[in-house]
XYZ file of C-alpha atoms in Angstrom:
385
model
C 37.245 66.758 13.082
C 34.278 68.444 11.204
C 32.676 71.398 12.917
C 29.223 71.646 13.950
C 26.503 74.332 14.424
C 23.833 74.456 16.546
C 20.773 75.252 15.469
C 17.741 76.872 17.614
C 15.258 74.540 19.233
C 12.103 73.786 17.469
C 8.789 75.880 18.405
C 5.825 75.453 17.664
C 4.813 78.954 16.953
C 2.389 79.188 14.127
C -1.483 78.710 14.339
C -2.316 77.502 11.058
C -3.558 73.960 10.952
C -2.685 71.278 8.052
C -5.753 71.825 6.291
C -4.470 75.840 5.742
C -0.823 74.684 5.165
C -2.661 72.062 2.114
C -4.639 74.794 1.199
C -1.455 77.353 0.465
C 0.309 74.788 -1.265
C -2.432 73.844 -3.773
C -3.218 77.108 -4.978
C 0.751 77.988 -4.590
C 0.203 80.900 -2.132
C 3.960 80.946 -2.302
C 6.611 82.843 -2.756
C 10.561 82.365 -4.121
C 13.291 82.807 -1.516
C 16.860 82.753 -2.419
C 17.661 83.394 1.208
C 15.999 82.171 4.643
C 16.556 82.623 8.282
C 18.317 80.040 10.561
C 15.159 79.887 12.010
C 13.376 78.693 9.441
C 15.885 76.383 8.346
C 15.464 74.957 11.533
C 11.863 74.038 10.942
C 12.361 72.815 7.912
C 15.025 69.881 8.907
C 13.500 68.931 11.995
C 9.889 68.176 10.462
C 12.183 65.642 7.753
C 13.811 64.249 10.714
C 13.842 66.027 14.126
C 13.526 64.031 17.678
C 10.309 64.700 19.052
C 10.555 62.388 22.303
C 13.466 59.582 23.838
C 11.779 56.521 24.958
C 13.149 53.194 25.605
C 16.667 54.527 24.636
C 15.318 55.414 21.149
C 14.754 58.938 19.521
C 11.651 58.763 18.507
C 11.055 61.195 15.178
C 8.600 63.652 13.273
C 8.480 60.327 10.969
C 7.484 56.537 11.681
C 10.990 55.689 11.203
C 10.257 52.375 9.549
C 9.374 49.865 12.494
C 12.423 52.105 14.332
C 14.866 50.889 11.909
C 15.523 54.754 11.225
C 16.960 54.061 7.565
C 17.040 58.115 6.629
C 19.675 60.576 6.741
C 18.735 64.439 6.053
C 21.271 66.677 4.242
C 21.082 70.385 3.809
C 23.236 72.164 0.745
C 23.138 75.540 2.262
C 23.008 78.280 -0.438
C 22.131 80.936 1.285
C 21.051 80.761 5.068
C 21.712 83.430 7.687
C 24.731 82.963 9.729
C 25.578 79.493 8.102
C 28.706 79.520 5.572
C 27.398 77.669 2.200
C 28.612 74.491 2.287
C 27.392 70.190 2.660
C 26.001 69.789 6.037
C 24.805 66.309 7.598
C 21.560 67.070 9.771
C 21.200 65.374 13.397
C 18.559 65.535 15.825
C 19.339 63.405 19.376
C 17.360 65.299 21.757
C 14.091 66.107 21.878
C 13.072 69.812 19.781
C 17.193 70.467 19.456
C 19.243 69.834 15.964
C 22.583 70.311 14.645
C 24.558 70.741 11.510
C 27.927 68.915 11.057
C 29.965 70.568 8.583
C 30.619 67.577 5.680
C 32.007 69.163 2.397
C 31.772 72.657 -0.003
C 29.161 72.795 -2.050
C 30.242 70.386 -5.388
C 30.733 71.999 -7.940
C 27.816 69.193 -9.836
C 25.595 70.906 -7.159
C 25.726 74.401 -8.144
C 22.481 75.925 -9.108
C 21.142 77.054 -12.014
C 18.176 78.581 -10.388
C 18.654 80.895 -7.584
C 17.216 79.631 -3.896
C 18.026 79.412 -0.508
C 18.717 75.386 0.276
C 18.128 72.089 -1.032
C 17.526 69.340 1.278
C 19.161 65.643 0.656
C 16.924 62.417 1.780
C 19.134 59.835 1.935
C 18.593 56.125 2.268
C 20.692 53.384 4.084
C 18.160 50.354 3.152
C 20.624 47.614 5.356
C 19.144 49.325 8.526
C 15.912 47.833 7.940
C 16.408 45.151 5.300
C 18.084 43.036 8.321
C 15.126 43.535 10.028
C 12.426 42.970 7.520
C 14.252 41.553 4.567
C 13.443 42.761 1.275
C 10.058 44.143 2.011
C 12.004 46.733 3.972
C 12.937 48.255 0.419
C 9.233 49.194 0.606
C 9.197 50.255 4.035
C 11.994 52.913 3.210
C 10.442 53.973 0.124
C 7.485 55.061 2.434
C 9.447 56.608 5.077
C 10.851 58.911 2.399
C 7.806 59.810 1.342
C 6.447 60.588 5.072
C 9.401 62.867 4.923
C 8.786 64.443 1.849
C 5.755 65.292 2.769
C 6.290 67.551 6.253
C 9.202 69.756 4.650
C 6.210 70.538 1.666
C 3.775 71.155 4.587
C 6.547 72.941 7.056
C 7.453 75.414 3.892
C 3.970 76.318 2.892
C 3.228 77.070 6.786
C 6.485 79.372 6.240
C 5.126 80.357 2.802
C 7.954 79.775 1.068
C 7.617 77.961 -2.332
C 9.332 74.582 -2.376
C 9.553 71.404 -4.757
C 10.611 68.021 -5.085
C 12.656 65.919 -7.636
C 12.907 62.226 -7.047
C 15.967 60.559 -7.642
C 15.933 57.482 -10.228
C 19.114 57.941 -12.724
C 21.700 56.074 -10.951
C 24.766 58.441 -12.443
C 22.592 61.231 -10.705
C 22.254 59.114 -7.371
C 26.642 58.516 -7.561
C 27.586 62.247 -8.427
C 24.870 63.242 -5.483
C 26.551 60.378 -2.893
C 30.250 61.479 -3.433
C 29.344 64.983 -3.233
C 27.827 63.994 0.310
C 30.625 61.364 1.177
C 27.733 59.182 2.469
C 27.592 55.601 1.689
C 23.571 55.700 1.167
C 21.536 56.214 -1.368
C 20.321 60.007 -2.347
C 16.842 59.321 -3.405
C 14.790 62.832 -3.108
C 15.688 66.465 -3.391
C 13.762 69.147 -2.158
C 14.757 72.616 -3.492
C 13.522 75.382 -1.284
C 12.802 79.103 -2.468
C 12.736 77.976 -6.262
C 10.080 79.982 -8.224
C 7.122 78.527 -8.604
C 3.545 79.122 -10.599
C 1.165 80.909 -8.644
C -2.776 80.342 -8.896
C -6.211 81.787 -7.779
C -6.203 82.166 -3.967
C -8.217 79.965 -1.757
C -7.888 81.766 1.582
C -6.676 80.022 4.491
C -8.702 79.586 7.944
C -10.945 76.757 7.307
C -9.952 73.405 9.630
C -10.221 75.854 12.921
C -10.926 73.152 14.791
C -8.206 71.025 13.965
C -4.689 71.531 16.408
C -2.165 73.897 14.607
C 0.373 71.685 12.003
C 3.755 72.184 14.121
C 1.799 71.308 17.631
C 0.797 68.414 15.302
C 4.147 67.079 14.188
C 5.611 67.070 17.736
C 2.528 65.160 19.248
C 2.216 62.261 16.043
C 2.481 59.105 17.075
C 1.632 55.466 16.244
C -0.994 54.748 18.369
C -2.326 51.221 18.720
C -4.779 51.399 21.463
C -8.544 52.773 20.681
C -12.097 53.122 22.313
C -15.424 51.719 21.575
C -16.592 54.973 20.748
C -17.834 55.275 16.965
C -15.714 57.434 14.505
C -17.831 60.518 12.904
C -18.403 60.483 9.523
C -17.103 64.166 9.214
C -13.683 63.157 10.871
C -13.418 60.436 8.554
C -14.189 62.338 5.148
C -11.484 65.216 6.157
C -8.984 62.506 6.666
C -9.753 61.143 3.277
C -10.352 64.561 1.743
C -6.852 66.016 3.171
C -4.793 63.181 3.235
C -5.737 61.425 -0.895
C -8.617 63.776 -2.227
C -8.062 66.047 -4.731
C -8.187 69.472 -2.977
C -9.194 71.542 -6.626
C -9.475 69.273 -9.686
C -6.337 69.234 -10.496
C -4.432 68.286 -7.274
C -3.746 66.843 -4.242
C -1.998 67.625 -1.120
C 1.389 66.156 -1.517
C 3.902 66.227 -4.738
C 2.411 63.990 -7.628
C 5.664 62.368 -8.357
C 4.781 61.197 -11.974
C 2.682 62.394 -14.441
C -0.793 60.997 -12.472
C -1.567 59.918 -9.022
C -0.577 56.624 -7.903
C -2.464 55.453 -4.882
C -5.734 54.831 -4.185
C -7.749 54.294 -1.043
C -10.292 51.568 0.001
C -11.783 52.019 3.479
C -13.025 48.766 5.386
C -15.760 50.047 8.401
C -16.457 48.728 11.187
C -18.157 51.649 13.786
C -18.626 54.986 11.809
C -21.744 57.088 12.308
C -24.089 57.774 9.509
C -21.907 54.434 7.765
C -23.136 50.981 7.280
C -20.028 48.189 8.313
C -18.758 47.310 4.929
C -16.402 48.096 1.779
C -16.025 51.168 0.293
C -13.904 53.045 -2.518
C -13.244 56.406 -1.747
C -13.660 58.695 -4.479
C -10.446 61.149 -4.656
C -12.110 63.632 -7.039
C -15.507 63.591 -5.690
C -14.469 62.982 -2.173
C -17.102 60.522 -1.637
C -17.242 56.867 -0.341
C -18.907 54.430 -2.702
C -20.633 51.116 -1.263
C -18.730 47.792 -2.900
C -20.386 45.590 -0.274
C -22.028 45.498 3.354
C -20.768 43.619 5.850
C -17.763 43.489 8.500
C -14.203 42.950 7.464
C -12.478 44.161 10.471
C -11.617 40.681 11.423
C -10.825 39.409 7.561
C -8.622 41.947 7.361
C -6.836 41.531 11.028
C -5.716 37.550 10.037
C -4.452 39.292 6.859
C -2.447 41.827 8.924
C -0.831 39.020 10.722
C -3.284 39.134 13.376
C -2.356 42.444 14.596
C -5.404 43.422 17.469
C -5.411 47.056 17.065
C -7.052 46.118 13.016
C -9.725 44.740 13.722
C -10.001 47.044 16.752
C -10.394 50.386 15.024
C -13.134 52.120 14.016
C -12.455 51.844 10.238
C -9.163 50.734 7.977
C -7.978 52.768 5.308
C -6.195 50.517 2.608
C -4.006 52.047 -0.045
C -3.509 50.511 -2.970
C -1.424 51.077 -5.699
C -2.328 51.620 -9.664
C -2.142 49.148 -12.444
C 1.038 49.280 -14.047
C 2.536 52.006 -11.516
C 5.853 52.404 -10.528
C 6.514 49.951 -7.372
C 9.143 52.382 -6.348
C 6.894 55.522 -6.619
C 3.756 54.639 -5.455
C 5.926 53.729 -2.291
C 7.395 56.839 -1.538
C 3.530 58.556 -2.324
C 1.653 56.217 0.192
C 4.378 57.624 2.792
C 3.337 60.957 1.916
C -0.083 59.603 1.960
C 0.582 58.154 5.287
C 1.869 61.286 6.868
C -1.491 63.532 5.873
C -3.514 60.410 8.230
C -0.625 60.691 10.558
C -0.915 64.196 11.207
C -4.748 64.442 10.973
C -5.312 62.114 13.165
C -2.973 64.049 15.756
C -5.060 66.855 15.175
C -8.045 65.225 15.250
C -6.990 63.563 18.986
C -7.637 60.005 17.217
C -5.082 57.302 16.503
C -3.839 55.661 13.643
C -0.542 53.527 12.864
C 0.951 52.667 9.520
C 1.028 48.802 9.035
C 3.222 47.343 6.160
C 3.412 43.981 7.414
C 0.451 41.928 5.973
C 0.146 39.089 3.033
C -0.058 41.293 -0.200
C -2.681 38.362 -1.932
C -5.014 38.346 1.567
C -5.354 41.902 1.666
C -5.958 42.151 -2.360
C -8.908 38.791 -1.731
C -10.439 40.924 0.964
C -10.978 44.357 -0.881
C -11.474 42.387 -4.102
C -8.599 44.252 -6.263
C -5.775 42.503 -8.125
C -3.954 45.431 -7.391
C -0.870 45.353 -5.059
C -1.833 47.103 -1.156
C 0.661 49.920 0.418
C -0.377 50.337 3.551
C -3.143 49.698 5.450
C -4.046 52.140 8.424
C -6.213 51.793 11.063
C -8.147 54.893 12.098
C -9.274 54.830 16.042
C -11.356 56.999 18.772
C -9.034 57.421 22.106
């Protein structure tokens, strides 16, 4: 029988707000650890997979989950953590803010490091759990839920300031040595190496987004919420969801790991009641962070039969649709709308405004509406409560 530890329950004890937590890890306001505290490694697992709530005899997560099909399974290789032996440990999270560590292997002797840090975190994949469900557009669907993962350990460790990266998974030796080494049956498709050293860069300062609630509060409280007001949406709420969630924070980046050498994604946002907005079709702007007019009119409801007639579309205030690039990779652009995703997510629950993350639509609908030949993502409502 494999021996467990049980780790501290999550709190939400830090102020600091997503916009400072994007702000540190832009300008790399971080620092190399090649230990950490229990504590933090705490944090760090439950934001990639922690149970924020049970409902309906489901644990529902700090991720979407993928249409609760819950394909992901979080690993930590321990390297050096206080009071945890270094070792293979399978991360689980039944209760609401509690986690523990089940004890699965030594550390491989493939997995040694080269470069001195504290832990490296495993995302690994079991597509089956939601391919039944959703056939093989549930591929896509776990691609993005890897990415919504990705992104809250990069946002957890800048909140802790500790540096962190990310190295996704394609070589399929690398994916076999990585899966025996865990004794898992899924597929290893993201490591995230925590305490490496990283380049620093000209300080921004933290502090601006006061107004928003602080990141952790945030995590617990997201949720897909598919029930909105008649208010309208403000135009300033809107841009810092765009700005923090795809825009390019300094020229040269945005606020999740580019995964390739460019961006993939792209964002065009369909509006229906936004102040200071005509109802039409816009292109955001990354670099700029500006919205530029395609063409007036109201595609709320276009958009909704595309969505296979899903109310709460046509019901928001606005739509954000991402898109991927010509020519991208299918597989990446996936896992960086779920990043993507998780900024809106986690705005929007500090905003007190609702969004969900809708993957179900007709691909050639959606792509007729915004007038692209370019394959859609996502598409996200954005609501008033």
């Amino acid at each position: 029988m494999r021996s467990t530890i049980t780790l501290p329950e999550f709190k939400a004890t830090s102020e600091y707000t997503l916009i400072d937590a994007v702000t540190r890890y832009v300008k790399s306001e971080l620092y190399p650890r090649e230990s950490i505290t229990i504590d933090e490694l705490t944090k760090l697992l439950f934001v990639a997979q922690g149970c924020t709530r049970r409902r309906w005899g489901l644990c529902f997560k700090t991720v979407p989950s993928a249409g609760a099909t819950f394909p992901l399974e979080v690993y930590a290789i321990c390297h050096n953590v206080e009071n945890v032996k270094p070792a293979i440990y399978a991360y689980s999270s039944q209760r609401p803010l509690e986690g523990e560590l089940e004890h699965v292997a030594p550390i491989d002797s493939k997995l040694q490091i080269d470069i001195p840090r504290a832990l490296d975190v495993v995302i690994v994949a079991h597509y089956e759990r939601t391919t039944r469900t959703y056939g093989r557009r549930g591929y896509r669907y776990v691609y993005n839920e890897v990415g919504h993962c990705i992104q809250n350990i990069i946002l957890e460790s800048a909140l802790l300031g500790i540096s962190c990266d990310v190295k996704v998974i394609r070589n399929e030796g690398e994916r076999e040595s990585i899966r025996t080494a865990l004794r898992t049956e899924g597929d290893p498709l993201a490591v995230l190496r925590v305490g490496v050293p990283i380049k620093s860069s000209k300080s921004l300062g933290i502090g601006e987004g006061r107004q928003l609630t602080p990141l952790e509060k945030a995590i617990i409280n997201r949720r897909s919420i598919r029930s909105y007001s008649k208010r309208p949406l403000s135009l300033e709420q809107l841009m810092l969801i765009l700005k923090y969630s795809i825009g390019f924070i300094d020229k040269n980046r945005r606020s999740y790991p580019r995964l390739n050498d460019s961006y993939l994604v792209n964002c065009i946002v369909l509006v229906g009641n936004v102040e200071g907005l005509e109802k039409g079709l816009y292109r955001y702007n990354s670099h700029k962070n500006e919205l530029e007019l395609i063409r007036r009119g109201y595609y709320l409801d276009n958009l909704y039969g595309a969505c296979l007639y899903q109310d709460y579309v046509r019901d928001a205030q606005c739509d954000l649709v991402f898109t991927m690039r010509e020519g991208a990779d299918p597989f990446l652009a996936h896992v960086e709308t779920g990043a993507i995703g998780q900024n809106v997510y986690l705005l929007a629950a500090s905003l007190d405004l609702g969004t969900v993350a809708i993957g179900a639509f007709y691909d050639d609908r959606v792509k007729s509406i915004i007038d692209v030949d370019i394959l859609p993502t996502y598409v996200m409502p954005i609501g008033t409560l």
